[in-house]
């Protein structure tokens, strides 16, 4: 019996840091690693009509390990692993009697791990780098948990994401290095989930001799709406599909030493369907061997 | 020091389960449920009532019984009415709860034979969304022996985007607490029906649609007398 519930915690809310990602593969033998904590608390969500409805307060807390390693100068291995994921719901209490109507619940486990490779389609050092990536989203999390089976730390399906990144680095004035990058991708999903078109654009600027990077992002997911719905899936299952959103985000990454830094980020959907209507936050520590 | 930071970061941001407060107060209800429109002279009839408190839950309370014409029909404080002479009398019940005085009354004739008021065999109503998910349609609730049959008309429509949509019978349309779960919604448009065992047609006042994974109400409909 297939059982799926809504998965509000779209991993694209999670954002990597200034000097990883984008169309720039790592140099051979060079890596970038980041440990971060990402969290989202929401008591309302975008419905299928794009409007906002309330829901019992739900929290998702993920501890991510993100890593990039240059296998060659053009081929980089990428991992994005939620090594600890916690999904919980609050108690629902009667305002009249004080009795518990629905007891809160929590699920703790590893989340869904993304493994991928990125290949530089242009030569290293190109003025207009382009890279292609394939990422496999492994169903290592739990898709059903809690007493009512309405919690999850993974979507229970195998994603295959094909993505093209392009970007350009440039200077603003004499001292501020900056870049702009964009991507488009297709997420081929299994187990009745609809395929997705993903896109995003990012701008970053390095201040104070590139010790502080300020980054702004716009990301989006559009569902092909070609999968199952609650009407067509196995009648005993719980199923939600066709999540969409457009989100904005900002991040600050500060190099404490030449290679080690800290970062903090914020992202929030400004349009969506079947997704949390609340901001997500992330703080992290990174180790950038490319510096 | 670097290792310590790596360990502390996850610990600082573990979410804890807290409380969400639901506004679930409804108006209490006091209602005569078993009543007679006529009682034969020198015969008795046992009246019965139901009290639903301010969250719509049935509660056993001591009410005050009275007869507007005690020389025509007398009534005990247990609701046993006895016809003494020809004429009419209004049988009333009163209960004072923390929110105020609740009353119900029914006029009874003393006649040649005792006639109990027959229970309604069919009710109907219309469900409507209370969220932004689509939900609408007309329904009929019919008593068949000890069972109820809930039939939705062709104009029924519900969003297929919701995971875990369930339908309930309840006396408090704000909550599933004290509600009777009929089942998971498997039909999202058009006519369909549910059979509900061992439920009286007057037992519940509303149909409730509730999304279990979100723990949130989606829509409701009042069950009305035809």
Short mmCIF file of C-alpha atoms in Angstrom, two decimals:
data_model
loop_
_atom_site.label_atom_id
_atom_site.label_comp_id
_atom_site.label_asym_id
_atom_site.label_seq_id
_atom_site.Cartn_x
_atom_site.Cartn_y
_atom_site.Cartn_z
CA UNK A 1 0.00 0.00 0.00
CA UNK A 2 1.40 3.30 -1.03
CA UNK A 3 1.04 6.10 1.45
CA UNK A 4 2.16 9.63 0.84
CA UNK A 5 1.54 12.82 2.68
CA UNK A 6 2.25 16.36 1.87
CA UNK A 7 5.87 17.37 2.04
CA UNK A 8 6.07 21.04 2.67
CA UNK A 9 9.79 21.13 3.18
CA UNK A 10 10.90 21.58 -0.37
CA UNK A 11 14.62 21.18 -0.47
CA UNK A 12 14.98 24.15 -2.76
CA UNK A 13 14.28 26.33 0.22
CA UNK A 14 17.63 25.10 1.38
CA UNK A 15 20.35 27.18 -0.12
CA UNK A 16 24.02 26.50 -0.42
CA UNK A 17 26.57 29.17 0.08
CA UNK A 18 28.41 31.76 -1.86
CA UNK A 19 31.24 29.87 -3.40
CA UNK A 20 29.59 26.56 -4.16
CA UNK A 21 26.91 25.64 -6.58
CA UNK A 22 26.29 27.51 -9.82
CA UNK A 23 28.09 26.72 -13.05
CA UNK A 24 31.54 26.62 -11.46
CA UNK A 25 32.87 23.08 -10.86
CA UNK A 26 35.53 22.63 -8.17
CA UNK A 27 39.13 22.25 -9.22
CA UNK A 28 40.50 18.72 -9.13
CA UNK A 29 41.15 17.64 -5.53
CA UNK A 30 39.52 20.75 -4.09
CA UNK A 31 36.40 20.64 -1.99
CA UNK A 32 33.78 22.77 -0.35
CA UNK A 33 31.94 21.48 2.71
CA UNK A 34 29.21 22.92 4.81
CA UNK A 35 27.33 21.84 7.92
CA UNK A 36 24.14 23.75 8.46
CA UNK A 37 20.89 23.78 10.31
CA UNK A 38 17.75 24.59 8.32
CA UNK A 39 14.35 25.05 9.88
CA UNK A 40 10.79 25.93 9.03
CA UNK A 41 7.80 26.46 11.32
CA UNK A 42 4.45 27.09 9.71
CA UNK A 43 0.84 27.40 10.80
CA UNK A 44 -0.54 28.23 7.36
CA UNK A 45 0.00 27.01 3.84
CA UNK A 46 -0.78 27.82 0.24
CA UNK A 47 -3.69 25.70 -0.95
CA UNK A 48 -4.31 24.34 -4.43
CA UNK A 49 -6.01 27.62 -5.32
CA UNK A 50 -2.90 29.61 -4.37
CA UNK A 51 -4.64 31.13 -1.36
CA UNK A 52 -3.58 30.70 2.23
CA UNK A 53 -5.29 28.45 4.79
CA UNK A 54 -4.38 27.68 8.39
CA UNK A 55 -3.03 24.34 9.57
CA UNK A 56 -1.82 22.91 12.85
CA UNK A 57 1.66 24.29 13.53
CA UNK A 58 4.20 22.04 11.91
CA UNK A 59 7.97 22.19 12.20
CA UNK A 60 10.72 20.75 10.08
CA UNK A 61 14.31 20.89 11.30
CA UNK A 62 17.07 19.52 9.10
CA UNK A 63 20.78 19.25 9.82
CA UNK A 64 22.48 19.23 6.43
CA UNK A 65 25.90 18.19 5.32
CA UNK A 66 26.65 19.67 1.92
CA UNK A 67 29.80 18.82 0.04
CA UNK A 68 31.39 19.40 -3.35
CA UNK A 69 34.61 17.72 -4.45
CA UNK A 70 36.51 18.17 -7.69
CA UNK A 71 37.01 14.75 -9.27
CA UNK A 72 38.59 16.45 -12.27
CA UNK A 73 38.77 20.12 -13.16
CA UNK A 74 35.45 19.77 -14.96
CA UNK A 75 33.71 17.03 -13.01
CA UNK A 76 32.52 17.65 -9.46
CA UNK A 77 30.78 15.29 -7.11
CA UNK A 78 28.01 16.81 -4.99
CA UNK A 79 26.22 15.54 -1.89
CA UNK A 80 23.43 17.23 0.03
CA UNK A 81 22.58 15.05 3.01
CA UNK A 82 20.05 15.82 5.73
CA UNK A 83 21.92 13.78 8.31
CA UNK A 84 19.24 14.51 10.89
CA UNK A 85 15.67 15.47 10.08
CA UNK A 86 12.89 16.19 12.54
CA UNK A 87 9.25 16.72 11.59
CA UNK A 88 6.72 17.52 14.28
CA UNK A 89 3.21 18.84 14.79
CA UNK A 90 1.88 20.74 17.78
CA UNK A 91 -0.82 19.55 20.15
CA UNK A 92 -4.27 20.76 19.16
CA UNK A 93 -5.96 21.99 22.34
CA UNK A 94 -9.60 22.91 22.91
CA UNK A 95 -9.85 26.59 23.72
CA UNK A 96 -13.07 25.84 25.61
CA UNK A 97 -12.16 22.87 27.79
CA UNK A 98 -8.36 22.80 27.62
CA UNK A 99 -8.50 19.15 26.56
CA UNK A 100 -6.14 17.79 23.95
CA UNK A 101 -8.09 17.22 20.74
CA UNK A 102 -5.19 15.87 18.69
CA UNK A 103 -1.93 15.02 20.39
CA UNK A 104 1.23 16.45 18.87
CA UNK A 105 3.67 14.08 17.27
CA UNK A 106 7.25 13.96 16.05
CA UNK A 107 9.39 11.93 13.68
CA UNK A 108 13.19 11.93 13.78
CA UNK A 109 15.38 10.23 11.22
CA UNK A 110 17.82 10.82 8.41
CA UNK A 111 16.30 12.72 5.47
CA UNK A 112 16.38 12.16 1.72
CA UNK A 113 19.95 12.37 0.45
CA UNK A 114 20.79 14.05 -2.86
CA UNK A 115 23.81 12.68 -4.71
CA UNK A 116 24.96 14.21 -7.96
CA UNK A 117 27.67 15.12 -10.38
CA UNK A 118 28.25 18.40 -12.13
CA UNK A 119 30.15 18.63 -15.41
CA UNK A 120 31.58 21.84 -16.78
CA UNK A 121 30.45 22.16 -20.39
CA UNK A 122 32.86 25.04 -20.82
CA UNK A 123 36.58 25.06 -20.10
CA UNK A 124 37.68 26.01 -16.58
CA UNK A 125 38.18 29.77 -16.41
CA UNK A 126 35.64 30.44 -19.12
CA UNK A 127 34.15 33.94 -19.06
CA UNK A 128 30.68 32.48 -19.43
CA UNK A 129 30.72 29.10 -17.69
CA UNK A 130 27.98 26.56 -18.26
CA UNK A 131 27.59 23.31 -16.35
CA UNK A 132 25.24 20.35 -16.53
CA UNK A 133 24.25 18.37 -13.47
CA UNK A 134 22.40 15.23 -12.67
CA UNK A 135 21.24 14.71 -9.13
CA UNK A 136 19.64 11.61 -7.70
CA UNK A 137 17.29 12.17 -4.78
CA UNK A 138 17.47 8.99 -2.77
CA UNK A 139 14.47 8.02 -0.62
CA UNK A 140 16.56 7.54 2.50
CA UNK A 141 14.14 9.44 4.74
CA UNK A 142 10.89 8.15 6.16
CA UNK A 143 7.80 8.91 4.09
CA UNK A 144 5.35 7.79 6.76
CA UNK A 145 5.77 8.37 10.47
CA UNK A 146 4.08 9.33 13.67
CA UNK A 147 1.00 7.77 15.22
CA UNK A 148 -1.29 9.01 12.45
CA UNK A 149 1.24 8.42 9.68
CA UNK A 150 1.13 12.09 8.76
CA UNK A 151 4.79 12.96 9.39
CA UNK A 152 7.71 12.44 7.08
CA UNK A 153 11.38 13.17 6.65
CA UNK A 154 11.38 12.18 2.99
CA UNK A 155 8.97 11.91 0.09
CA UNK A 156 9.47 8.17 -0.45
CA UNK A 157 10.31 8.48 -4.12
CA UNK A 158 13.40 8.51 -6.31
CA UNK A 159 14.06 11.90 -7.90
CA UNK A 160 16.24 12.39 -10.95
CA UNK A 161 17.06 16.03 -11.49
CA UNK A 162 18.68 17.20 -14.71
CA UNK A 163 19.93 20.76 -14.50
CA UNK A 164 21.83 23.33 -16.55
CA UNK A 165 23.62 26.20 -14.79
CA UNK A 166 25.12 29.26 -16.40
CA UNK A 167 26.72 32.31 -14.88
CA UNK A 168 29.18 35.11 -15.14
CA UNK A 169 31.59 36.70 -12.71
CA UNK A 170 32.31 40.42 -12.92
CA UNK A 171 33.53 43.35 -10.89
CA UNK A 172 31.55 46.25 -9.56
CA UNK A 173 33.96 49.15 -9.35
CA UNK A 174 37.53 48.16 -8.53
CA UNK A 175 37.14 46.01 -5.45
CA UNK A 176 33.81 44.22 -5.42
CA UNK A 177 33.78 40.85 -7.09
CA UNK A 178 30.31 39.73 -7.97
CA UNK A 179 28.55 37.09 -10.00
CA UNK A 180 25.20 36.24 -11.43
CA UNK A 181 24.06 32.72 -12.18
CA UNK A 182 20.89 31.01 -13.25
CA UNK A 183 19.66 27.48 -13.69
CA UNK A 184 16.84 25.50 -15.20
CA UNK A 185 16.13 21.87 -14.47
CA UNK A 186 13.70 19.04 -14.75
CA UNK A 187 12.88 16.78 -11.85
CA UNK A 188 11.69 13.39 -13.03
CA UNK A 189 9.78 11.85 -10.16
CA UNK A 190 8.54 8.34 -9.46
CA UNK A 191 5.69 6.70 -7.55
CA UNK A 192 2.97 8.84 -9.06
CA UNK A 193 4.46 12.24 -8.26
CA UNK A 194 4.24 14.88 -10.98
CA UNK A 195 7.37 15.94 -12.81
CA UNK A 196 8.67 19.42 -12.07
CA UNK A 197 10.33 22.30 -13.86
CA UNK A 198 12.78 24.10 -11.61
CA UNK A 199 14.44 27.42 -12.14
CA UNK A 200 16.36 30.06 -10.29
CA UNK A 201 18.59 33.06 -10.50
CA UNK A 202 21.20 34.25 -8.02
CA UNK A 203 23.33 37.32 -7.55
CA UNK A 204 26.24 37.57 -5.13
CA UNK A 205 28.70 40.31 -4.23
CA UNK A 206 31.93 39.93 -2.22
CA UNK A 207 32.64 42.83 0.10
CA UNK A 208 35.62 43.68 2.28
CA UNK A 209 38.13 41.91 0.08
CA UNK A 210 35.70 39.02 -0.48
CA UNK A 211 35.45 38.22 3.21
CA UNK A 212 31.73 38.93 3.27
CA UNK A 213 29.44 37.67 0.52
CA UNK A 214 25.90 38.92 0.22
CA UNK A 215 23.62 36.88 -1.99
CA UNK A 216 20.08 37.21 -3.26
CA UNK A 217 18.08 34.42 -4.87
CA UNK A 218 14.85 33.75 -6.68
CA UNK A 219 13.83 30.12 -7.04
CA UNK A 220 10.79 28.40 -8.41
CA UNK A 221 9.17 25.04 -9.04
CA UNK A 222 6.35 24.50 -11.51
CA UNK A 223 4.57 21.17 -11.47
CA UNK A 224 3.66 19.43 -14.71
CA UNK A 225 0.59 18.15 -12.83
CA UNK A 226 0.85 14.85 -14.63
CA UNK A 227 0.90 12.62 -11.58
CA UNK A 228 -1.63 11.12 -9.26
CA UNK A 229 -4.05 12.96 -7.01
CA UNK A 230 -5.97 11.93 -3.92
CA UNK A 231 -8.72 10.83 -6.31
CA UNK A 232 -6.63 8.53 -8.47
CA UNK A 233 -4.19 7.04 -5.98
CA UNK A 234 -4.91 3.86 -4.04
CA UNK A 235 -8.08 4.57 -2.09
CA UNK A 236 -6.56 3.79 1.29
CA UNK A 237 -3.62 6.13 0.87
CA UNK A 238 -2.99 9.72 1.91
CA UNK A 239 -1.61 11.61 -1.03
CA UNK A 240 -0.74 15.15 -2.02
CA UNK A 241 1.02 16.20 -5.15
CA UNK A 242 1.61 19.09 -7.51
CA UNK A 243 3.51 21.39 -5.17
CA UNK A 244 4.54 24.67 -6.77
CA UNK A 245 6.19 27.82 -5.51
CA UNK A 246 8.16 30.93 -6.29
CA UNK A 247 10.48 32.02 -3.51
CA UNK A 248 13.00 34.69 -2.71
CA UNK A 249 15.95 34.39 -0.39
CA UNK A 250 18.96 36.19 0.94
CA UNK A 251 22.18 34.91 2.45
CA UNK A 252 25.25 36.34 4.13
CA UNK A 253 28.46 34.29 4.22
CA UNK A 254 31.45 35.54 6.18
CA UNK A 255 34.96 34.10 5.99
CA UNK A 256 36.24 33.99 9.57
CA UNK A 257 39.56 32.64 8.37
CA UNK A 258 40.85 32.24 4.85
CA UNK A 259 38.97 28.97 4.40
CA UNK A 260 36.44 28.69 7.22
CA UNK A 261 33.34 30.81 7.44
CA UNK A 262 29.83 31.09 8.78
CA UNK A 263 26.64 31.79 6.92
CA UNK A 264 23.03 32.64 7.59
CA UNK A 265 20.16 32.61 5.13
CA UNK A 266 16.47 33.24 4.83
CA UNK A 267 13.98 32.16 2.16
CA UNK A 268 10.24 32.45 1.75
CA UNK A 269 7.68 31.62 -0.90
CA UNK A 270 5.70 34.56 -2.23
CA UNK A 271 3.49 32.34 -4.37
CA UNK A 272 2.68 28.68 -4.04
CA UNK A 273 0.37 25.73 -4.13
CA UNK A 274 0.37 22.99 -1.50
CA UNK A 275 3.37 24.41 0.31
CA UNK A 276 4.14 26.15 3.59
CA UNK A 277 3.38 29.85 3.75
CA UNK A 278 6.17 30.76 6.13
CA UNK A 279 9.86 31.66 5.90
CA UNK A 280 12.66 29.15 6.36
CA UNK A 281 15.98 29.92 7.99
CA UNK A 282 19.42 28.41 7.88
CA UNK A 283 22.72 28.91 9.70
CA UNK A 284 25.90 27.06 8.92
CA UNK A 285 29.63 26.67 9.03
CA UNK A 286 31.58 26.07 5.84
CA UNK A 287 35.05 24.97 4.89
CA UNK A 288 36.16 26.24 1.49
CA UNK A 289 39.35 24.57 0.28
CA UNK A 290 39.23 26.60 -2.91
CA UNK A 291 40.47 29.67 -1.08
CA UNK B 1 36.67 24.81 19.11
CA UNK B 2 35.70 24.19 15.49
CA UNK B 3 34.34 20.74 16.36
CA UNK B 4 32.35 22.22 19.24
CA UNK B 5 30.58 24.66 16.93
CA UNK B 6 29.71 21.82 14.59
CA UNK B 7 28.10 19.94 17.46
CA UNK B 8 26.28 22.86 19.01
CA UNK B 9 24.55 24.14 15.87
CA UNK B 10 22.13 21.22 15.46
CA UNK B 11 21.30 21.08 19.16
CA UNK B 12 20.32 24.75 19.28
CA UNK B 13 17.62 24.40 16.69
CA UNK B 14 15.67 21.29 17.59
CA UNK B 15 11.97 22.13 17.47
CA UNK B 16 9.75 21.32 20.42
CA UNK B 17 6.08 20.31 20.37
CA UNK B 18 3.92 23.12 21.70
CA UNK B 19 0.19 23.82 21.87
CA UNK B 20 -2.15 25.24 19.23
CA UNK B 21 -5.41 26.52 20.70
CA UNK B 22 -8.60 25.83 18.74
CA UNK B 23 -11.64 28.02 19.20
CA UNK B 24 -14.29 25.33 19.54
CA UNK B 25 -17.10 26.84 21.61
CA UNK B 26 -20.65 26.23 20.39
CA UNK B 27 -24.02 27.19 21.84
CA UNK B 28 -25.27 24.53 24.26
CA UNK B 29 -28.43 22.72 23.21
CA UNK B 30 -31.30 21.37 25.31
CA UNK B 31 -33.82 19.40 23.26
CA UNK B 32 -36.74 17.08 23.90
CA UNK B 33 -36.00 13.89 21.98
CA UNK B 34 -38.83 11.57 22.93
CA UNK B 35 -42.20 13.24 23.14
CA UNK B 36 -45.90 12.59 22.64
CA UNK B 37 -48.36 14.79 20.83
CA UNK B 38 -51.24 13.08 22.69
CA UNK B 39 -51.59 11.04 25.87
CA UNK B 40 -54.65 8.95 26.64
CA UNK B 41 -56.36 9.86 29.85
CA UNK B 42 -55.01 8.02 32.91
CA UNK B 43 -51.98 6.89 30.89
CA UNK B 44 -48.37 7.96 31.29
CA UNK B 45 -45.63 8.76 28.81
CA UNK B 46 -41.89 9.02 29.44
CA UNK B 47 -40.43 12.18 27.90
CA UNK B 48 -36.69 12.25 27.21
CA UNK B 49 -34.20 14.98 26.39
CA UNK B 50 -30.63 15.54 25.32
CA UNK B 51 -28.22 18.21 26.54
CA UNK B 52 -25.16 19.10 24.44
CA UNK B 53 -22.63 21.26 26.25
CA UNK B 54 -20.58 24.17 24.93
CA UNK B 55 -18.31 21.87 22.90
CA UNK B 56 -21.24 19.91 21.50
CA UNK B 57 -20.72 16.88 23.68
CA UNK B 58 -23.65 15.06 25.30
CA UNK B 59 -23.74 15.52 29.04
CA UNK B 60 -26.05 14.13 31.71
CA UNK B 61 -27.70 16.98 33.61
CA UNK B 62 -30.68 17.39 35.94
CA UNK B 63 -33.33 19.55 34.27
CA UNK B 64 -36.49 21.05 35.71
CA UNK B 65 -39.68 19.57 34.23
CA UNK B 66 -42.93 21.51 34.29
CA UNK B 67 -46.47 21.37 32.91
CA UNK B 68 -48.36 24.52 32.01
CA UNK B 69 -51.61 22.82 33.16
CA UNK B 70 -50.77 20.38 35.95
CA UNK B 71 -54.43 19.53 36.42
CA UNK B 72 -54.48 18.28 32.79
CA UNK B 73 -51.04 16.62 32.62
CA UNK B 74 -48.80 16.15 35.60
CA UNK B 75 -45.08 15.56 35.13
CA UNK B 76 -42.44 14.22 37.45
CA UNK B 77 -38.90 15.54 37.69
CA UNK B 78 -37.87 12.39 35.82
CA UNK B 79 -40.00 13.41 32.81
CA UNK B 80 -42.85 10.96 33.33
CA UNK B 81 -46.07 12.67 32.19
CA UNK B 82 -49.53 11.45 33.27
CA UNK B 83 -52.78 12.57 31.63
CA UNK B 84 -55.30 13.52 34.30
CA UNK B 85 -58.12 15.30 32.47
CA UNK B 86 -59.05 16.41 28.97
CA UNK B 87 -57.38 19.52 27.62
CA UNK B 88 -53.96 20.77 26.52
CA UNK B 89 -50.73 21.33 28.37
CA UNK B 90 -47.25 22.47 27.37
CA UNK B 91 -44.51 20.25 28.76
CA UNK B 92 -41.30 22.21 29.34
CA UNK B 93 -37.77 21.54 30.44
CA UNK B 94 -35.29 24.09 31.76
CA UNK B 95 -31.61 23.91 32.53
CA UNK B 96 -29.40 26.69 33.79
CA UNK B 97 -25.77 26.21 32.72
CA UNK B 98 -22.88 28.64 33.06
CA UNK B 99 -23.90 30.36 29.82
CA UNK B 100 -27.57 30.97 30.63
CA UNK B 101 -31.00 29.40 30.75
CA UNK B 102 -31.85 26.73 28.18
CA UNK B 103 -35.42 25.64 27.53
CA UNK B 104 -37.47 23.42 25.26
CA UNK B 105 -41.22 22.84 25.23
CA UNK B 106 -43.87 20.80 23.46
CA UNK B 107 -47.66 21.03 23.51
CA UNK B 108 -49.50 17.84 24.38
CA UNK B 109 -53.19 16.98 24.05
CA UNK B 110 -55.00 14.61 26.34
CA UNK B 111 -57.04 12.43 24.01
CA UNK B 112 -58.38 8.97 23.38
CA UNK B 113 -55.00 7.40 22.72
CA UNK B 114 -51.34 8.05 23.28
CA UNK B 115 -49.55 9.19 20.13
CA UNK B 116 -45.79 9.42 20.20
CA UNK B 117 -44.17 11.93 17.88
CA UNK B 118 -42.52 9.92 15.15
CA UNK B 119 -38.87 10.50 14.57
CA UNK B 120 -37.94 12.29 11.39
CA UNK B 121 -36.91 9.75 8.80
CA UNK B 122 -35.14 12.12 6.42
CA UNK B 123 -33.08 15.25 6.74
CA UNK B 124 -31.01 17.18 4.26
CA UNK B 125 -28.55 20.00 3.89
CA UNK B 126 -25.71 21.49 1.91
CA UNK B 127 -22.01 21.24 2.57
CA UNK B 128 -19.86 24.26 1.91
CA UNK B 129 -16.17 24.92 2.14
CA UNK B 130 -14.86 26.85 5.13
CA UNK B 131 -11.37 26.86 3.63
CA UNK B 132 -10.01 27.77 0.21
CA UNK B 133 -10.21 24.14 -0.95
CA UNK B 134 -13.22 23.38 -3.13
CA UNK B 135 -16.03 21.61 -1.29
CA UNK B 136 -19.74 21.89 -2.03
CA UNK B 137 -22.84 19.81 -2.60
CA UNK B 138 -26.28 18.85 -1.40
CA UNK B 139 -26.89 15.82 0.79
CA UNK B 140 -29.74 13.79 2.21
CA UNK B 141 -29.59 11.82 5.45
CA UNK B 142 -32.09 8.98 5.69
CA UNK B 143 -32.88 6.65 8.59
CA UNK B 144 -33.13 3.00 7.59
CA UNK B 145 -33.86 0.73 10.59
CA UNK B 146 -30.87 1.27 12.88
CA UNK B 147 -28.67 2.73 10.18
CA UNK B 148 -28.28 6.05 8.44
CA UNK B 149 -27.63 6.52 4.76
CA UNK B 150 -25.86 9.71 3.78
CA UNK B 151 -26.34 10.43 0.08
CA UNK B 152 -24.57 13.22 -1.80
CA UNK B 153 -26.12 14.61 -4.95
CA UNK B 154 -24.58 14.95 -8.40
CA UNK B 155 -23.55 18.52 -7.59
CA UNK B 156 -21.03 17.34 -4.96
CA UNK B 157 -17.47 18.52 -5.60
CA UNK B 158 -14.32 18.33 -3.45
CA UNK B 159 -10.70 19.27 -4.09
CA UNK B 160 -8.44 16.36 -4.97
CA UNK B 161 -5.39 18.23 -3.73
CA UNK B 162 -5.94 17.50 -0.06
CA UNK B 163 -4.28 14.52 1.47
CA UNK B 164 -6.29 12.61 4.05
CA UNK B 165 -9.72 14.24 3.74
CA UNK B 166 -12.23 12.61 6.10
CA UNK B 167 -15.96 13.07 6.65
CA UNK B 168 -17.60 13.09 10.09
CA UNK B 169 -20.92 13.51 11.87
CA UNK B 170 -20.60 16.01 14.71
CA UNK B 171 -22.42 18.35 17.04
CA UNK B 172 -19.49 20.76 16.93
CA UNK B 173 -18.46 21.73 13.40
CA UNK B 174 -15.17 23.21 14.66
CA UNK B 175 -13.58 19.98 15.81
CA UNK B 176 -13.41 16.23 15.37
CA UNK B 177 -13.41 15.80 19.14
CA UNK B 178 -16.57 13.86 19.98
CA UNK B 179 -17.35 13.44 16.27
CA UNK B 180 -18.19 10.19 14.55
CA UNK B 181 -15.77 9.38 11.74
CA UNK B 182 -17.72 8.13 8.73
CA UNK B 183 -14.69 7.46 6.59
CA UNK B 184 -12.00 8.70 4.27
CA UNK B 185 -13.21 10.65 1.26
CA UNK B 186 -12.74 8.52 -1.82
CA UNK B 187 -15.19 10.23 -4.18
CA UNK B 188 -14.39 13.79 -5.17
CA UNK B 189 -17.22 14.59 -7.54
CA UNK B 190 -20.71 13.37 -8.29
CA UNK B 191 -23.26 11.30 -6.44
CA UNK B 192 -22.17 8.81 -3.82
CA UNK B 193 -23.28 7.54 -0.42
CA UNK B 194 -22.15 6.30 2.98
CA UNK B 195 -23.89 3.82 5.24
CA UNK B 196 -23.55 4.58 8.93
CA UNK B 197 -24.44 1.86 11.44
CA UNK B 198 -26.18 2.31 14.78
CA UNK B 199 -26.70 6.06 14.67
CA UNK B 200 -29.94 7.91 15.31
CA UNK B 201 -30.90 10.52 12.75
CA UNK B 202 -31.24 13.18 15.46
CA UNK B 203 -27.93 12.39 17.11
CA UNK B 204 -25.74 14.82 15.17
CA UNK B 205 -26.29 18.33 13.86
CA UNK B 206 -23.55 18.73 11.23
CA UNK B 207 -21.53 17.01 8.52
CA UNK B 208 -17.85 17.93 8.94
CA UNK B 209 -14.99 17.61 6.44
CA UNK B 210 -11.58 17.51 8.09
CA UNK B 211 -8.05 17.07 6.75
CA UNK B 212 -6.21 14.76 9.13
CA UNK B 213 -2.61 15.45 8.07
CA UNK B 214 -3.13 19.21 8.51
CA UNK B 215 -5.49 18.78 11.47
CA UNK B 216 -7.69 21.44 9.94
CA UNK B 217 -11.35 21.81 9.07
CA UNK B 218 -12.14 22.02 5.36
CA UNK B 219 -15.90 22.49 5.34
CA UNK B 220 -19.22 21.63 6.94
CA UNK B 221 -22.96 21.46 6.45
CA UNK B 222 -25.84 21.71 8.90
CA UNK B 223 -28.23 18.75 8.94
CA UNK B 224 -31.67 20.29 8.66
CA UNK B 225 -35.21 18.95 9.02
CA UNK B 226 -37.04 18.63 5.73
#
